[in-house]
Amino acid sequence: LIFALMPTFMVALVRSIMFGVAAALFWRKDFVMGADGLPLAALLIAFASPCDVSVLVLFPLIAVGLGTDAMKRAAGGVAKNWRMSGLVATVWAGYRYQLLSQQWHFTVIAIAAGGVQLVRRPQWLKERLRDWRIASGPVYSISAVLTFHQQTGLISFLGVVSVLVASIMLRPDNQAFDGFIMGHMGLTWWPQKVQKRARVHGLLMLLSMLLLVVVMVHDGCWRLIGVCVSLLVMEGHRRLK
């Protein structure tokens, strides 16, 4: 009866918190498959559960089942990446509550997050935005995927693939996950050097932003196109110097 009376928005809120915590765990710089993989998997399983009751039950059980050490490490990851956790949870809550429902909503968020990622000059601004640049990476990935998800065809497919591969499978600072992929999938051709992974990661992210421009041209969002093209020109100039 208690669960039946539980407002739907509370379930959505718990899911959003789970997603935010999972993001902070996975995108932490010192991610370790053994220490962080189990809490991450448990959170994602509970998050993806279709049953609202199971979500509310699993959330406290995860904390009890993982043990003190795992919970301390998870709490440390969230405390260190609280900006990321909060931004991801907010975007996802807006999506689930239908506050963010139009394609242009996600496009604006993606461009804003991408802008924070690409700002490198002046140096003092780059330093001031460092923590927010770390936090905005997953926000760009999520909002870009949600933008492409509302499209159909080749552009949508390429956009989703480029974002997911770059942000999940080719994170320059996550050698542990790369090792897991190569060890279990036999991808010997997978880029292993940090510089090479960083280069491919950056190119895929730029490709995703170019594909966002194509989507915006199709939808006639000319003001957003101007902002996005300006960011791409700025990044291209930085890379060519």
mmCIF file of N, CA, C and O in Angstrom, residues 21-75:
data_model
loop_
_atom_site.group_PDB
_atom_site.id
_atom_site.type_symbol
_atom_site.label_atom_id
_atom_site.label_comp_id
_atom_site.label_asym_id
_atom_site.label_seq_id
_atom_site.Cartn_x
_atom_site.Cartn_y
_atom_site.Cartn_z
ATOM 1 N N VAL A 21 24.591 9.201 -9.780
ATOM 2 C CA VAL A 21 25.643 8.516 -9.027
ATOM 3 C C VAL A 21 26.427 7.580 -9.942
ATOM 4 O O VAL A 21 27.660 7.506 -9.875
ATOM 5 N N ALA A 22 25.712 6.865 -10.829
ATOM 6 C CA ALA A 22 26.380 5.960 -11.768
ATOM 7 C C ALA A 22 27.331 6.728 -12.680
ATOM 8 O O ALA A 22 28.438 6.269 -12.976
ATOM 9 N N ALA A 23 26.923 7.919 -13.117
ATOM 10 C CA ALA A 23 27.785 8.746 -13.964
ATOM 11 C C ALA A 23 29.051 9.147 -13.226
ATOM 12 O O ALA A 23 30.160 9.093 -13.777
ATOM 13 N N ALA A 24 28.901 9.554 -11.962
ATOM 14 C CA ALA A 24 30.063 9.958 -11.172
ATOM 15 C C ALA A 24 31.014 8.788 -10.941
ATOM 16 O O ALA A 24 32.237 8.978 -10.886
ATOM 17 N N LEU A 25 30.464 7.572 -10.827
ATOM 18 C CA LEU A 25 31.309 6.389 -10.637
ATOM 19 C C LEU A 25 32.058 6.032 -11.910
ATOM 20 O O LEU A 25 33.273 5.789 -11.895
ATOM 21 N N PHE A 26 31.340 6.013 -13.028
ATOM 22 C CA PHE A 26 31.958 5.564 -14.268
ATOM 23 C C PHE A 26 32.951 6.580 -14.824
ATOM 24 O O PHE A 26 34.025 6.218 -15.315
ATOM 25 N N TRP A 27 32.600 7.865 -14.762
ATOM 26 C CA TRP A 27 33.460 8.880 -15.361
ATOM 27 C C TRP A 27 34.491 9.453 -14.387
ATOM 28 O O TRP A 27 35.072 10.489 -14.676
ATOM 29 N N ARG A 28 34.718 8.761 -13.267
ATOM 30 C CA ARG A 28 35.781 9.196 -12.386
ATOM 31 C C ARG A 28 37.121 8.844 -13.014
ATOM 32 O O ARG A 28 37.261 7.815 -13.705
ATOM 33 N N LYS A 29 38.118 9.704 -12.807
ATOM 34 C CA LYS A 29 39.403 9.536 -13.481
ATOM 35 C C LYS A 29 40.122 8.270 -13.046
ATOM 36 O O LYS A 29 40.830 7.634 -13.847
ATOM 37 N N ASP A 30 39.948 7.858 -11.786
ATOM 38 C CA ASP A 30 40.631 6.672 -11.274
ATOM 39 C C ASP A 30 39.709 5.456 -11.261
ATOM 40 O O ASP A 30 39.775 4.621 -10.359
ATOM 41 N N PHE A 31 38.857 5.341 -12.278
ATOM 42 C CA PHE A 31 37.920 4.216 -12.371
ATOM 43 C C PHE A 31 38.690 2.896 -12.403
ATOM 44 O O PHE A 31 39.653 2.734 -13.142
ATOM 45 N N VAL A 32 38.232 1.948 -11.577
ATOM 46 C CA VAL A 32 38.820 0.608 -11.515
ATOM 47 C C VAL A 32 37.688 -0.396 -11.681
ATOM 48 O O VAL A 32 36.686 -0.335 -10.956
ATOM 49 N N MET A 33 37.845 -1.325 -12.626
ATOM 50 C CA MET A 33 36.773 -2.276 -12.907
ATOM 51 C C MET A 33 36.383 -3.077 -11.673
ATOM 52 O O MET A 33 35.205 -3.275 -11.382
ATOM 53 N N GLY A 34 37.389 -3.559 -10.920
ATOM 54 C CA GLY A 34 37.084 -4.399 -9.777
ATOM 55 C C GLY A 34 36.371 -3.657 -8.661
ATOM 56 O O GLY A 34 35.408 -4.156 -8.079
ATOM 57 N N ALA A 35 36.818 -2.435 -8.360
ATOM 58 C CA ALA A 35 36.267 -1.677 -7.231
ATOM 59 C C ALA A 35 35.001 -0.920 -7.600
ATOM 60 O O ALA A 35 34.092 -0.784 -6.783
ATOM 61 N N ASP A 36 34.941 -0.416 -8.821
ATOM 62 C CA ASP A 36 33.813 0.434 -9.214
ATOM 63 C C ASP A 36 32.807 -0.267 -10.130
ATOM 64 O O ASP A 36 31.683 0.195 -10.291
ATOM 65 N N GLY A 37 33.225 -1.363 -10.748
ATOM 66 C CA GLY A 37 32.348 -2.042 -11.700
ATOM 67 C C GLY A 37 31.088 -2.604 -11.074
ATOM 68 O O GLY A 37 29.994 -2.477 -11.632
ATOM 69 N N LEU A 38 31.216 -3.241 -9.886
ATOM 70 C CA LEU A 38 30.056 -3.854 -9.243
ATOM 71 C C LEU A 38 29.023 -2.812 -8.793
ATOM 72 O O LEU A 38 27.830 -2.950 -9.087
ATOM 73 N N PRO A 39 29.437 -1.752 -8.071
ATOM 74 C CA PRO A 39 28.451 -0.720 -7.721
ATOM 75 C C PRO A 39 27.813 -0.089 -8.949
ATOM 76 O O PRO A 39 26.603 0.186 -8.958
ATOM 77 N N LEU A 40 28.604 0.136 -9.999
ATOM 78 C CA LEU A 40 28.072 0.716 -11.225
ATOM 79 C C LEU A 40 27.037 -0.199 -11.846
ATOM 80 O O LEU A 40 25.946 0.245 -12.229
ATOM 81 N N ALA A 41 27.360 -1.491 -11.947
ATOM 82 C CA ALA A 41 26.417 -2.451 -12.534
ATOM 83 C C ALA A 41 25.139 -2.542 -11.709
ATOM 84 O O ALA A 41 24.026 -2.587 -12.261
ATOM 85 N N ALA A 42 25.274 -2.569 -10.381
ATOM 86 C CA ALA A 42 24.097 -2.652 -9.513
ATOM 87 C C ALA A 42 23.187 -1.439 -9.684
ATOM 88 O O ALA A 42 21.960 -1.561 -9.768
ATOM 89 N N LEU A 43 23.791 -0.253 -9.757
ATOM 90 C CA LEU A 43 23.008 0.969 -9.941
ATOM 91 C C LEU A 43 22.291 0.974 -11.287
ATOM 92 O O LEU A 43 21.114 1.347 -11.383
ATOM 93 N N LEU A 44 22.990 0.554 -12.342
ATOM 94 C CA LEU A 44 22.388 0.574 -13.673
ATOM 95 C C LEU A 44 21.272 -0.457 -13.796
ATOM 96 O O LEU A 44 20.267 -0.220 -14.465
ATOM 97 N N ILE A 45 21.437 -1.619 -13.156
ATOM 98 C CA ILE A 45 20.378 -2.635 -13.177
ATOM 99 C C ILE A 45 19.133 -2.112 -12.473
ATOM 100 O O ILE A 45 18.014 -2.246 -12.960
ATOM 101 N N ALA A 46 19.325 -1.497 -11.305
ATOM 102 C CA ALA A 46 18.183 -0.927 -10.580
ATOM 103 C C ALA A 46 17.567 0.226 -11.358
ATOM 104 O O ALA A 46 16.345 0.367 -11.433
ATOM 105 N N PHE A 47 18.410 1.044 -11.979
ATOM 106 C CA PHE A 47 17.933 2.182 -12.761
ATOM 107 C C PHE A 47 17.083 1.724 -13.939
ATOM 108 O O PHE A 47 16.063 2.332 -14.271
ATOM 109 N N ALA A 48 17.513 0.632 -14.593
ATOM 110 C CA ALA A 48 16.823 0.147 -15.791
ATOM 111 C C ALA A 48 15.623 -0.734 -15.481
ATOM 112 O O ALA A 48 14.890 -1.114 -16.396
ATOM 113 N N SER A 49 15.406 -1.052 -14.219
ATOM 114 C CA SER A 49 14.294 -1.922 -13.854
ATOM 115 C C SER A 49 12.959 -1.300 -14.262
ATOM 116 O O SER A 49 12.687 -0.141 -13.963
ATOM 117 N N PRO A 50 12.102 -2.069 -14.958
ATOM 118 C CA PRO A 50 10.814 -1.520 -15.398
ATOM 119 C C PRO A 50 9.790 -1.372 -14.273
ATOM 120 O O PRO A 50 8.780 -0.695 -14.436
ATOM 121 N N CYS A 51 10.067 -2.006 -13.143
ATOM 122 C CA CYS A 51 9.115 -1.992 -12.033
ATOM 123 C C CYS A 51 9.476 -0.883 -11.044
ATOM 124 O O CYS A 51 10.593 -0.848 -10.522
ATOM 125 N N ASP A 52 8.536 0.010 -10.779
ATOM 126 C CA ASP A 52 8.790 1.113 -9.862
ATOM 127 C C ASP A 52 9.080 0.620 -8.448
ATOM 128 O O ASP A 52 9.928 1.172 -7.752
ATOM 129 N N VAL A 53 8.365 -0.425 -8.019
ATOM 130 C CA VAL A 53 8.562 -0.941 -6.660
ATOM 131 C C VAL A 53 9.970 -1.477 -6.493
ATOM 132 O O VAL A 53 10.636 -1.236 -5.484
ATOM 133 N N SER A 54 10.468 -2.196 -7.532
ATOM 134 C CA SER A 54 11.803 -2.773 -7.430
ATOM 135 C C SER A 54 12.866 -1.688 -7.331
ATOM 136 O O SER A 54 13.883 -1.851 -6.667
ATOM 137 N N VAL A 55 12.636 -0.553 -8.002
ATOM 138 C CA VAL A 55 13.592 0.551 -7.919
ATOM 139 C C VAL A 55 13.693 1.056 -6.494
ATOM 140 O O VAL A 55 14.778 1.263 -5.955
ATOM 141 N N LEU A 56 12.551 1.261 -5.853
ATOM 142 C CA LEU A 56 12.533 1.786 -4.496
ATOM 143 C C LEU A 56 13.086 0.781 -3.487
ATOM 144 O O LEU A 56 13.655 1.167 -2.471
ATOM 145 N N VAL A 57 12.920 -0.516 -3.773
ATOM 146 C CA VAL A 57 13.443 -1.537 -2.880
ATOM 147 C C VAL A 57 14.940 -1.735 -3.083
ATOM 148 O O VAL A 57 15.705 -1.878 -2.119
ATOM 149 N N LEU A 58 15.367 -1.740 -4.361
ATOM 150 C CA LEU A 58 16.766 -2.025 -4.660
ATOM 151 C C LEU A 58 17.708 -0.911 -4.226
ATOM 152 O O LEU A 58 18.863 -1.167 -3.882
ATOM 153 N N PHE A 59 17.218 0.317 -4.237
ATOM 154 C CA PHE A 59 18.099 1.445 -3.921
ATOM 155 C C PHE A 59 18.739 1.305 -2.541
ATOM 156 O O PHE A 59 19.956 1.408 -2.410
ATOM 157 N N PRO A 60 17.968 1.054 -1.470
ATOM 158 C CA PRO A 60 18.627 0.859 -0.161
ATOM 159 C C PRO A 60 19.352 -0.475 -0.061
ATOM 160 O O PRO A 60 20.362 -0.578 0.651
ATOM 161 N N LEU A 61 18.867 -1.508 -0.775
ATOM 162 C CA LEU A 61 19.521 -2.812 -0.702
ATOM 163 C C LEU A 61 20.913 -2.782 -1.321
ATOM 164 O O LEU A 61 21.811 -3.510 -0.893
ATOM 165 N N ILE A 62 21.084 -1.948 -2.349
ATOM 166 C CA ILE A 62 22.405 -1.825 -2.977
ATOM 167 C C ILE A 62 23.427 -1.333 -1.968
ATOM 168 O O ILE A 62 24.540 -1.850 -1.872
ATOM 169 N N ALA A 63 23.023 -0.317 -1.199
ATOM 170 C CA ALA A 63 23.928 0.252 -0.198
ATOM 171 C C ALA A 63 24.322 -0.791 0.847
ATOM 172 O O ALA A 63 25.486 -0.856 1.272
ATOM 173 N N VAL A 64 23.361 -1.622 1.245
ATOM 174 C CA VAL A 64 23.641 -2.645 2.261
ATOM 175 C C VAL A 64 24.465 -3.782 1.674
ATOM 176 O O VAL A 64 25.431 -4.268 2.278
ATOM 177 N N GLY A 65 24.117 -4.199 0.454
ATOM 178 C CA GLY A 65 24.759 -5.360 -0.151
ATOM 179 C C GLY A 65 26.192 -5.128 -0.594
ATOM 180 O O GLY A 65 27.009 -6.050 -0.584
ATOM 181 N N LEU A 66 26.532 -3.926 -0.974
ATOM 182 C CA LEU A 66 27.873 -3.664 -1.490
ATOM 183 C C LEU A 66 28.934 -3.650 -0.401
ATOM 184 O O LEU A 66 30.101 -3.906 -0.670
ATOM 185 N N GLY A 67 28.536 -3.328 0.805
ATOM 186 C CA GLY A 67 29.505 -3.314 1.889
ATOM 187 C C GLY A 67 30.067 -1.923 2.136
ATOM 188 O O GLY A 67 29.928 -1.007 1.323
ATOM 189 N N THR A 68 30.747 -1.797 3.265
ATOM 190 C CA THR A 68 31.232 -0.492 3.705
ATOM 191 C C THR A 68 32.304 0.080 2.787
ATOM 192 O O THR A 68 32.264 1.256 2.419
ATOM 193 N N ASP A 69 33.281 -0.756 2.402
ATOM 194 C CA ASP A 69 34.391 -0.252 1.584
ATOM 195 C C ASP A 69 33.900 0.257 0.234
ATOM 196 O O ASP A 69 34.317 1.330 -0.225
ATOM 197 N N ALA A 70 33.033 -0.529 -0.407
ATOM 198 C CA ALA A 70 32.514 -0.128 -1.720
ATOM 199 C C ALA A 70 31.692 1.144 -1.605
ATOM 200 O O ALA A 70 31.767 2.029 -2.474
ATOM 201 N N MET A 71 30.933 1.268 -0.537
ATOM 202 C CA MET A 71 30.095 2.456 -0.367
ATOM 203 C C MET A 71 30.948 3.688 -0.078
ATOM 204 O O MET A 71 30.648 4.791 -0.545
ATOM 205 N N LYS A 72 32.032 3.494 0.677
ATOM 206 C CA LYS A 72 32.928 4.626 0.948
ATOM 207 C C LYS A 72 33.577 5.119 -0.339
ATOM 208 O O LYS A 72 33.691 6.323 -0.573
ATOM 209 N N ARG A 73 34.007 4.174 -1.182
ATOM 210 C CA ARG A 73 34.629 4.568 -2.449
ATOM 211 C C ARG A 73 33.607 5.239 -3.365
ATOM 212 O O ARG A 73 33.904 6.238 -4.021
ATOM 213 N N ALA A 74 32.384 4.680 -3.392
ATOM 214 C CA ALA A 74 31.338 5.288 -4.215
ATOM 215 C C ALA A 74 31.001 6.686 -3.719
ATOM 216 O O ALA A 74 30.852 7.623 -4.513
ATOM 217 N N ALA A 75 30.905 6.835 -2.391
ATOM 218 C CA ALA A 75 30.612 8.155 -1.821
ATOM 219 C C ALA A 75 31.741 9.135 -2.116
ATOM 220 O O ALA A 75 31.495 10.317 -2.386
#
